[in-house]
Amino acid sequence: MTVSFGQRARAGIDRFGPLCVGIDPHPGLLDEWALPQSAAGAREFGLRVVEAAAGRAAFVKPQVSFFERYGSAGFAALERVLAEARASGTLVIADAKRGDIGSTMDAYAAAWLTPGSPLEADAVTASPYLGVGALSGAFELAHRGGKGVFVLAATSNPEGIGLQRSADADARTVAQRVIDEASAVNAACVADGEWGSVGFVIGATVDWHASGIRPFTPVAPILAPGFGYQGARPADARRIFGAMAPAVIMSESRSILSAGSDRIETVIEEHARSAREQDHHE
């Protein structure tokens, strides 16, 4: 029987804590790591992060764009990083933010969520702004294969505030409508007490009240960028996310990656321990 992504994410948090290590071979970081700004540099960067995170963090999150910029060689580098990360037992969230309609969305889903695909990940981020229903093919494929989809709900960038906080006639914001519609998908697929596999991207610096977001059921993992370099701390999780805090995946990138290749294992251990120690499961 295939174990759902929601349950695998829950088990990963229980075992290692909620830290997610970003894999962002940004040009500046490649320079800091004395690696070339090329597909080969991105591959080496990614593989070093994967090796450092294995057995220390439950999740890694490759930022697809930093590989994609190198064309076909960059995708080949990403394929290697994804494969090595999954082989290590680490859950891989491909930060691709795909979103389209019909067969085009189905093809995106097949690329990232099909077992055995060159770009296979455990979960992928997706944009719902062509309608949550447009992602139905991705949800169905994820459900069949034990994969996950993280739907953008409330992001921390200022450009998104006007759209995401717009309200309908019932005063329900766009962000909450996305959560409601995706939660209905989860409710149709999970047993009582299980976590859904359609998760949400909600920035750690987002004001839930101002965004019109409420706690939701079934519980589903929340991918929360904004910890570390952007200012949120693990100690803030209970205050920010309230009753949903146990489902939060704390995503950190530059605050860890800037430590450099020589220290990254130590820094991951420190940050993972800090995340675990915040009464995250109360």
mmCIF file of C-alpha atoms in Angstrom:
data_model
loop_
_atom_site.group_PDB
_atom_site.id
_atom_site.type_symbol
_atom_site.label_atom_id
_atom_site.label_comp_id
_atom_site.label_asym_id
_atom_site.label_seq_id
_atom_site.Cartn_x
_atom_site.Cartn_y
_atom_site.Cartn_z
ATOM 1 C CA MET A 1 0.000 0.000 0.000
ATOM 2 C CA THR A 2 1.335 3.426 -0.960
ATOM 3 C CA VAL A 3 1.914 5.725 2.001
ATOM 4 C CA SER A 4 0.618 9.213 1.325
ATOM 5 C CA PHE A 5 2.920 12.204 1.198
ATOM 6 C CA GLY A 6 1.003 13.817 4.045
ATOM 7 C CA GLN A 7 1.774 10.876 6.307
ATOM 8 C CA ARG A 8 5.387 10.710 5.124
ATOM 9 C CA ALA A 9 5.809 14.422 5.844
ATOM 10 C CA ARG A 10 4.334 13.910 9.296
ATOM 11 C CA ALA A 11 6.722 11.018 9.965
ATOM 12 C CA GLY A 12 9.661 13.092 8.738
ATOM 13 C CA ILE A 13 8.813 15.919 11.132
ATOM 14 C CA ASP A 14 8.400 13.437 13.981
ATOM 15 C CA ARG A 15 11.816 11.902 13.277
ATOM 16 C CA PHE A 16 14.008 14.859 12.335
ATOM 17 C CA GLY A 17 11.973 17.949 13.143
ATOM 18 C CA PRO A 18 10.436 20.552 10.824
ATOM 19 C CA LEU A 19 13.543 21.981 9.135
ATOM 20 C CA CYS A 20 13.610 22.110 5.327
ATOM 21 C CA VAL A 21 16.949 23.000 3.756
ATOM 22 C CA GLY A 22 16.716 25.009 0.561
ATOM 23 C CA ILE A 23 19.016 24.155 -2.330
ATOM 24 C CA ASP A 24 19.480 27.510 -4.048
ATOM 25 C CA PRO A 25 22.641 27.674 -6.168
ATOM 26 C CA HIS A 26 22.325 31.432 -6.491
ATOM 27 C CA PRO A 27 25.218 33.055 -8.392
ATOM 28 C CA GLY A 28 26.385 34.814 -5.237
ATOM 29 C CA LEU A 29 26.389 31.590 -3.249
ATOM 30 C CA LEU A 30 28.246 29.746 -5.997
ATOM 31 C CA ASP A 31 30.911 32.439 -5.754
ATOM 32 C CA GLU A 32 31.034 32.106 -1.956
ATOM 33 C CA TRP A 33 31.437 28.337 -2.317
ATOM 34 C CA ALA A 34 34.188 28.813 -4.930
ATOM 35 C CA LEU A 35 32.107 27.003 -7.542
ATOM 36 C CA PRO A 36 31.635 28.025 -11.170
ATOM 37 C CA GLN A 37 28.444 29.736 -12.290
ATOM 38 C CA SER A 38 27.499 26.824 -14.500
ATOM 39 C CA ALA A 39 25.422 23.661 -14.505
ATOM 40 C CA ALA A 40 28.415 21.789 -13.112
ATOM 41 C CA GLY A 41 28.701 24.295 -10.273
ATOM 42 C CA ALA A 42 24.995 24.041 -9.504
ATOM 43 C CA ARG A 43 25.197 20.245 -9.504
ATOM 44 C CA GLU A 44 28.172 20.203 -7.127
ATOM 45 C CA PHE A 45 26.485 22.740 -4.866
ATOM 46 C CA GLY A 46 23.285 20.707 -4.765
ATOM 47 C CA LEU A 47 25.052 17.422 -4.092
ATOM 48 C CA ARG A 48 27.009 18.911 -1.199
ATOM 49 C CA VAL A 49 23.809 20.235 0.366
ATOM 50 C CA VAL A 50 22.098 16.872 -0.104
ATOM 51 C CA GLU A 51 24.983 15.073 1.579
ATOM 52 C CA ALA A 52 24.984 17.537 4.485
ATOM 53 C CA ALA A 53 21.208 17.355 4.997
ATOM 54 C CA ALA A 54 20.871 13.569 4.806
ATOM 55 C CA GLY A 55 20.052 12.182 8.233
ATOM 56 C CA ARG A 56 19.894 15.681 9.722
ATOM 57 C CA ALA A 57 16.800 17.235 8.117
ATOM 58 C CA ALA A 58 13.609 15.629 6.847
ATOM 59 C CA PHE A 59 13.259 17.860 3.787
ATOM 60 C CA VAL A 60 15.273 19.559 1.089
ATOM 61 C CA LYS A 61 13.821 22.040 -1.383
ATOM 62 C CA PRO A 62 15.686 22.590 -4.643
ATOM 63 C CA GLN A 63 14.796 25.911 -6.259
ATOM 64 C CA VAL A 64 14.276 24.803 -9.840
ATOM 65 C CA SER A 65 14.972 28.193 -11.416
ATOM 66 C CA PHE A 66 18.607 28.208 -10.328
ATOM 67 C CA PHE A 67 19.159 25.015 -12.317
ATOM 68 C CA GLU A 68 16.829 25.871 -15.193
ATOM 69 C CA ARG A 69 18.868 28.988 -16.005
ATOM 70 C CA TYR A 70 21.613 26.727 -17.416
ATOM 71 C CA GLY A 71 19.318 25.048 -19.945
ATOM 72 C CA SER A 72 19.474 21.332 -20.653
ATOM 73 C CA ALA A 73 22.709 20.923 -18.696
ATOM 74 C CA GLY A 74 21.027 22.583 -15.720
ATOM 75 C CA PHE A 75 18.111 20.174 -15.887
ATOM 76 C CA ALA A 76 20.559 17.265 -16.022
ATOM 77 C CA ALA A 77 22.227 18.667 -12.909
ATOM 78 C CA LEU A 78 18.862 18.972 -11.190
ATOM 79 C CA GLU A 79 17.948 15.397 -12.105
ATOM 80 C CA ARG A 80 21.114 14.189 -10.388
ATOM 81 C CA VAL A 81 20.457 16.267 -7.272
ATOM 82 C CA LEU A 82 16.848 15.077 -7.044
ATOM 83 C CA ALA A 83 17.861 11.441 -7.465
ATOM 84 C CA GLU A 84 20.634 11.616 -4.864
ATOM 85 C CA ALA A 85 18.388 13.376 -2.359
ATOM 86 C CA ARG A 86 15.603 10.822 -2.733
ATOM 87 C CA ALA A 87 18.097 7.948 -2.551
ATOM 88 C CA SER A 88 19.323 9.335 0.784
ATOM 89 C CA GLY A 89 15.822 9.037 2.238
ATOM 90 C CA THR A 90 15.310 12.790 2.392
ATOM 91 C CA LEU A 91 11.922 14.097 1.253
ATOM 92 C CA VAL A 92 12.346 16.324 -1.787
ATOM 93 C CA ILE A 93 10.106 19.313 -2.487
ATOM 94 C CA ALA A 94 10.717 20.660 -5.986
ATOM 95 C CA ASP A 95 10.114 24.396 -5.818
ATOM 96 C CA ALA A 96 8.878 24.753 -9.396
ATOM 97 C CA LYS A 97 5.654 26.750 -8.872
ATOM 98 C CA ARG A 98 3.970 25.209 -11.905
ATOM 99 C CA GLY A 99 0.412 26.077 -12.851
ATOM 100 C CA ASP A 100 -1.625 25.766 -16.035
ATOM 101 C CA ILE A 101 -4.780 24.122 -17.368
ATOM 102 C CA GLY A 102 -5.790 20.791 -18.846
ATOM 103 C CA SER A 103 -3.206 18.593 -20.510
ATOM 104 C CA THR A 104 -0.473 21.183 -19.955
ATOM 105 C CA MET A 105 -0.878 21.008 -16.179
ATOM 106 C CA ASP A 106 -1.102 17.230 -16.396
ATOM 107 C CA ALA A 107 2.248 17.205 -18.214
ATOM 108 C CA TYR A 108 3.839 19.363 -15.507
ATOM 109 C CA ALA A 109 2.488 16.988 -12.873
ATOM 110 C CA ALA A 110 3.793 13.969 -14.783
ATOM 111 C CA ALA A 111 7.257 15.511 -14.940
ATOM 112 C CA TRP A 112 7.578 16.076 -11.195
ATOM 113 C CA LEU A 113 5.298 13.479 -9.614
ATOM 114 C CA THR A 114 5.546 10.310 -11.716
ATOM 115 C CA PRO A 115 7.573 7.529 -10.055
ATOM 116 C CA GLY A 116 10.618 6.900 -12.199
ATOM 117 C CA SER A 117 10.450 10.253 -14.006
ATOM 118 C CA PRO A 118 13.837 11.941 -14.517
ATOM 119 C CA LEU A 119 12.596 14.882 -12.437
ATOM 120 C CA GLU A 120 10.776 12.802 -9.818
ATOM 121 C CA ALA A 121 10.310 14.584 -6.507
ATOM 122 C CA ASP A 122 8.239 13.769 -3.452
ATOM 123 C CA ALA A 123 6.248 16.984 -3.831
ATOM 124 C CA VAL A 124 6.080 20.041 -6.047
ATOM 125 C CA THR A 125 4.936 23.608 -5.485
ATOM 126 C CA ALA A 126 2.075 24.825 -7.680
ATOM 127 C CA SER A 127 0.305 28.086 -8.437
ATOM 128 C CA PRO A 128 -3.518 28.045 -8.107
ATOM 129 C CA TYR A 129 -4.167 31.317 -9.872
ATOM 130 C CA LEU A 130 -5.747 29.705 -12.912
ATOM 131 C CA GLY A 131 -8.171 28.182 -10.414
ATOM 132 C CA VAL A 132 -7.579 25.464 -7.832
ATOM 133 C CA GLY A 133 -9.625 23.115 -10.002
ATOM 134 C CA ALA A 134 -7.074 23.477 -12.790
ATOM 135 C CA LEU A 135 -4.642 21.569 -10.560
ATOM 136 C CA SER A 136 -6.955 18.561 -10.230
ATOM 137 C CA GLY A 137 -4.815 16.385 -12.507
ATOM 138 C CA ALA A 138 -1.799 17.048 -10.311
ATOM 139 C CA PHE A 139 -3.790 16.243 -7.176
ATOM 140 C CA GLU A 140 -5.000 12.952 -8.656
ATOM 141 C CA LEU A 141 -1.534 11.892 -9.790
ATOM 142 C CA ALA A 142 -0.074 12.823 -6.426
ATOM 143 C CA HIS A 143 -2.727 10.788 -4.613
ATOM 144 C CA ARG A 144 -2.055 7.699 -6.723
ATOM 145 C CA GLY A 145 1.703 7.832 -6.294
ATOM 146 C CA GLY A 146 2.054 8.918 -2.676
ATOM 147 C CA LYS A 147 3.239 12.363 -3.741
ATOM 148 C CA GLY A 148 2.385 15.863 -2.575
ATOM 149 C CA VAL A 149 1.466 19.253 -4.003
ATOM 150 C CA PHE A 150 2.084 22.503 -2.130
ATOM 151 C CA VAL A 151 -0.363 25.133 -3.335
ATOM 152 C CA LEU A 152 0.607 28.783 -3.030
ATOM 153 C CA ALA A 153 -1.847 30.340 -0.607
ATOM 154 C CA ALA A 154 -0.305 33.348 1.136
ATOM 155 C CA THR A 155 3.177 34.428 0.197
ATOM 156 C CA SER A 156 5.360 36.986 1.944
ATOM 157 C CA ASN A 157 6.250 39.110 -1.078
ATOM 158 C CA PRO A 158 4.554 42.536 -1.020
ATOM 159 C CA GLU A 159 3.419 42.208 -4.656
ATOM 160 C CA GLY A 160 1.090 39.349 -3.698
ATOM 161 C CA ILE A 161 -0.770 41.078 -0.894
ATOM 162 C CA GLY A 162 -3.367 42.896 -2.990
ATOM 163 C CA LEU A 163 -4.394 39.777 -4.889
ATOM 164 C CA GLN A 164 -4.228 37.260 -2.061
ATOM 165 C CA ARG A 165 -6.157 39.444 0.375
ATOM 166 C CA SER A 166 -8.890 40.414 -2.093
ATOM 167 C CA ALA A 167 -12.253 39.279 -0.763
ATOM 168 C CA ASP A 168 -15.442 37.962 -2.330
ATOM 169 C CA ALA A 169 -19.003 38.910 -1.428
ATOM 170 C CA ASP A 170 -18.813 36.716 1.661
ATOM 171 C CA ALA A 171 -15.628 38.481 2.831
ATOM 172 C CA ARG A 172 -13.557 35.375 2.128
ATOM 173 C CA THR A 173 -10.096 36.269 0.879
ATOM 174 C CA VAL A 174 -8.511 34.635 -2.156
ATOM 175 C CA ALA A 175 -5.936 33.010 0.125
ATOM 176 C CA GLN A 176 -8.670 31.438 2.256
ATOM 177 C CA ARG A 177 -10.627 30.320 -0.803
ATOM 178 C CA VAL A 178 -7.512 28.520 -2.098
ATOM 179 C CA ILE A 179 -7.147 26.804 1.265
ATOM 180 C CA ASP A 180 -10.846 25.886 1.410
ATOM 181 C CA GLU A 181 -10.925 24.366 -2.074
ATOM 182 C CA ALA A 182 -7.694 22.417 -1.631
ATOM 183 C CA SER A 183 -8.789 21.238 1.821
ATOM 184 C CA ALA A 184 -11.923 19.784 0.231
ATOM 185 C CA VAL A 185 -9.624 17.692 -1.979
ATOM 186 C CA ASN A 186 -7.795 16.471 1.110
ATOM 187 C CA ALA A 187 -11.037 15.671 2.914
ATOM 188 C CA ALA A 188 -12.066 13.352 0.083
ATOM 189 C CA CYS A 189 -8.793 11.417 0.227
ATOM 190 C CA VAL A 190 -7.746 10.968 3.864
ATOM 191 C CA ALA A 191 -8.982 8.976 6.806
ATOM 192 C CA ASP A 192 -9.729 10.613 10.134
ATOM 193 C CA GLY A 193 -6.563 11.794 11.830
ATOM 194 C CA GLU A 194 -4.374 11.566 8.731
ATOM 195 C CA TRP A 195 -2.631 14.524 7.136
ATOM 196 C CA GLY A 196 -3.627 15.579 3.653
ATOM 197 C CA SER A 197 -1.117 15.524 0.809
ATOM 198 C CA VAL A 198 -2.216 18.819 -0.719
ATOM 199 C CA GLY A 199 -0.251 21.230 1.421
ATOM 200 C CA PHE A 200 0.049 24.996 1.392
ATOM 201 C CA VAL A 201 2.762 27.567 0.964
ATOM 202 C CA ILE A 202 2.201 30.190 3.652
ATOM 203 C CA GLY A 203 5.067 32.547 4.388
ATOM 204 C CA ALA A 204 6.355 32.676 7.935
ATOM 205 C CA THR A 205 6.099 36.469 7.847
ATOM 206 C CA VAL A 206 2.448 36.468 6.735
ATOM 207 C CA ASP A 207 -0.139 37.988 9.078
ATOM 208 C CA TRP A 208 -2.904 35.365 9.161
ATOM 209 C CA HIS A 209 -5.537 37.785 10.435
ATOM 210 C CA ALA A 210 -4.790 40.411 7.784
ATOM 211 C CA SER A 211 -4.752 37.687 5.117
ATOM 212 C CA GLY A 212 -8.100 36.318 6.289
ATOM 213 C CA ILE A 213 -6.638 32.847 6.922
ATOM 214 C CA ARG A 214 -8.161 30.480 9.451
ATOM 215 C CA PRO A 215 -7.016 27.090 10.773
ATOM 216 C CA PHE A 216 -8.116 24.332 8.415
ATOM 217 C CA THR A 217 -9.012 20.665 8.375
ATOM 218 C CA PRO A 218 -7.884 18.105 7.525
ATOM 219 C CA VAL A 219 -4.418 19.031 8.739
ATOM 220 C CA ALA A 220 -1.975 19.307 5.837
ATOM 221 C CA PRO A 221 1.684 20.282 5.761
ATOM 222 C CA ILE A 222 2.468 23.984 5.530
ATOM 223 C CA LEU A 223 5.623 24.890 3.667
ATOM 224 C CA ALA A 224 6.712 28.107 5.338
ATOM 225 C CA PRO A 225 9.518 30.100 3.716
ATOM 226 C CA GLY A 226 10.785 33.054 5.683
ATOM 227 C CA PHE A 227 12.621 31.401 8.546
ATOM 228 C CA GLY A 228 16.213 32.416 9.070
ATOM 229 C CA TYR A 229 17.466 35.081 6.677
ATOM 230 C CA GLN A 230 14.014 36.681 6.212
ATOM 231 C CA GLY A 231 13.606 37.165 9.938
ATOM 232 C CA ALA A 232 11.240 34.521 11.321
ATOM 233 C CA ARG A 233 12.651 32.284 14.055
ATOM 234 C CA PRO A 234 11.648 28.765 15.090
ATOM 235 C CA ALA A 235 10.532 30.229 18.409
ATOM 236 C CA ASP A 236 7.945 32.265 16.483
ATOM 237 C CA ALA A 237 6.158 29.245 15.000
ATOM 238 C CA ARG A 238 3.509 28.889 17.712
ATOM 239 C CA ARG A 239 2.759 32.613 17.666
ATOM 240 C CA ILE A 240 2.543 32.802 13.856
ATOM 241 C CA PHE A 241 0.752 29.561 13.046
ATOM 242 C CA GLY A 242 -1.199 28.874 16.238
ATOM 243 C CA ALA A 243 -2.913 25.493 16.259
ATOM 244 C CA MET A 244 -1.414 24.679 12.838
ATOM 245 C CA ALA A 245 2.183 24.951 14.099
ATOM 246 C CA PRO A 246 2.770 21.161 14.315
ATOM 247 C CA ALA A 247 2.240 20.932 10.544
ATOM 248 C CA VAL A 248 4.734 23.663 9.644
ATOM 249 C CA ILE A 249 7.800 22.821 7.553
ATOM 250 C CA MET A 250 10.330 25.548 8.352
ATOM 251 C CA SER A 251 12.131 26.406 5.133
ATOM 252 C CA GLU A 252 15.558 28.014 5.373
ATOM 253 C CA SER A 253 17.956 28.690 2.552
ATOM 254 C CA ARG A 254 20.509 31.477 2.724
ATOM 255 C CA SER A 255 20.745 31.407 6.540
ATOM 256 C CA ILE A 256 22.137 27.886 6.170
ATOM 257 C CA LEU A 257 23.796 27.986 2.756
ATOM 258 C CA SER A 258 25.845 31.092 3.549
ATOM 259 C CA ALA A 259 27.766 29.024 6.102
ATOM 260 C CA GLY A 260 29.716 27.575 3.200
ATOM 261 C CA SER A 261 30.598 24.047 2.240
ATOM 262 C CA ASP A 262 32.951 23.493 5.184
ATOM 263 C CA ARG A 263 30.407 24.315 7.883
ATOM 264 C CA ILE A 264 27.067 23.407 6.377
ATOM 265 C CA GLU A 265 26.700 20.062 8.177
ATOM 266 C CA THR A 266 27.242 21.726 11.546
ATOM 267 C CA VAL A 267 24.864 24.568 10.743
ATOM 268 C CA ILE A 268 22.131 22.179 9.563
ATOM 269 C CA GLU A 269 22.470 20.227 12.811
ATOM 270 C CA GLU A 270 22.238 23.443 14.838
ATOM 271 C CA HIS A 271 19.217 24.759 12.953
ATOM 272 C CA ALA A 272 17.457 21.380 13.000
ATOM 273 C CA ARG A 273 17.962 21.146 16.742
ATOM 274 C CA SER A 274 16.671 24.684 17.243
ATOM 275 C CA ALA A 275 13.557 23.868 15.206
ATOM 276 C CA ARG A 276 12.921 20.659 17.187
ATOM 277 C CA GLU A 277 13.282 22.422 20.515
ATOM 278 C CA GLN A 278 10.462 24.914 20.006
ATOM 279 C CA ASP A 279 7.713 22.736 21.499
ATOM 280 C CA HIS A 280 6.613 22.206 17.915
ATOM 281 C CA HIS A 281 4.399 19.274 18.790
ATOM 282 C CA GLU A 282 2.500 20.747 21.709
#
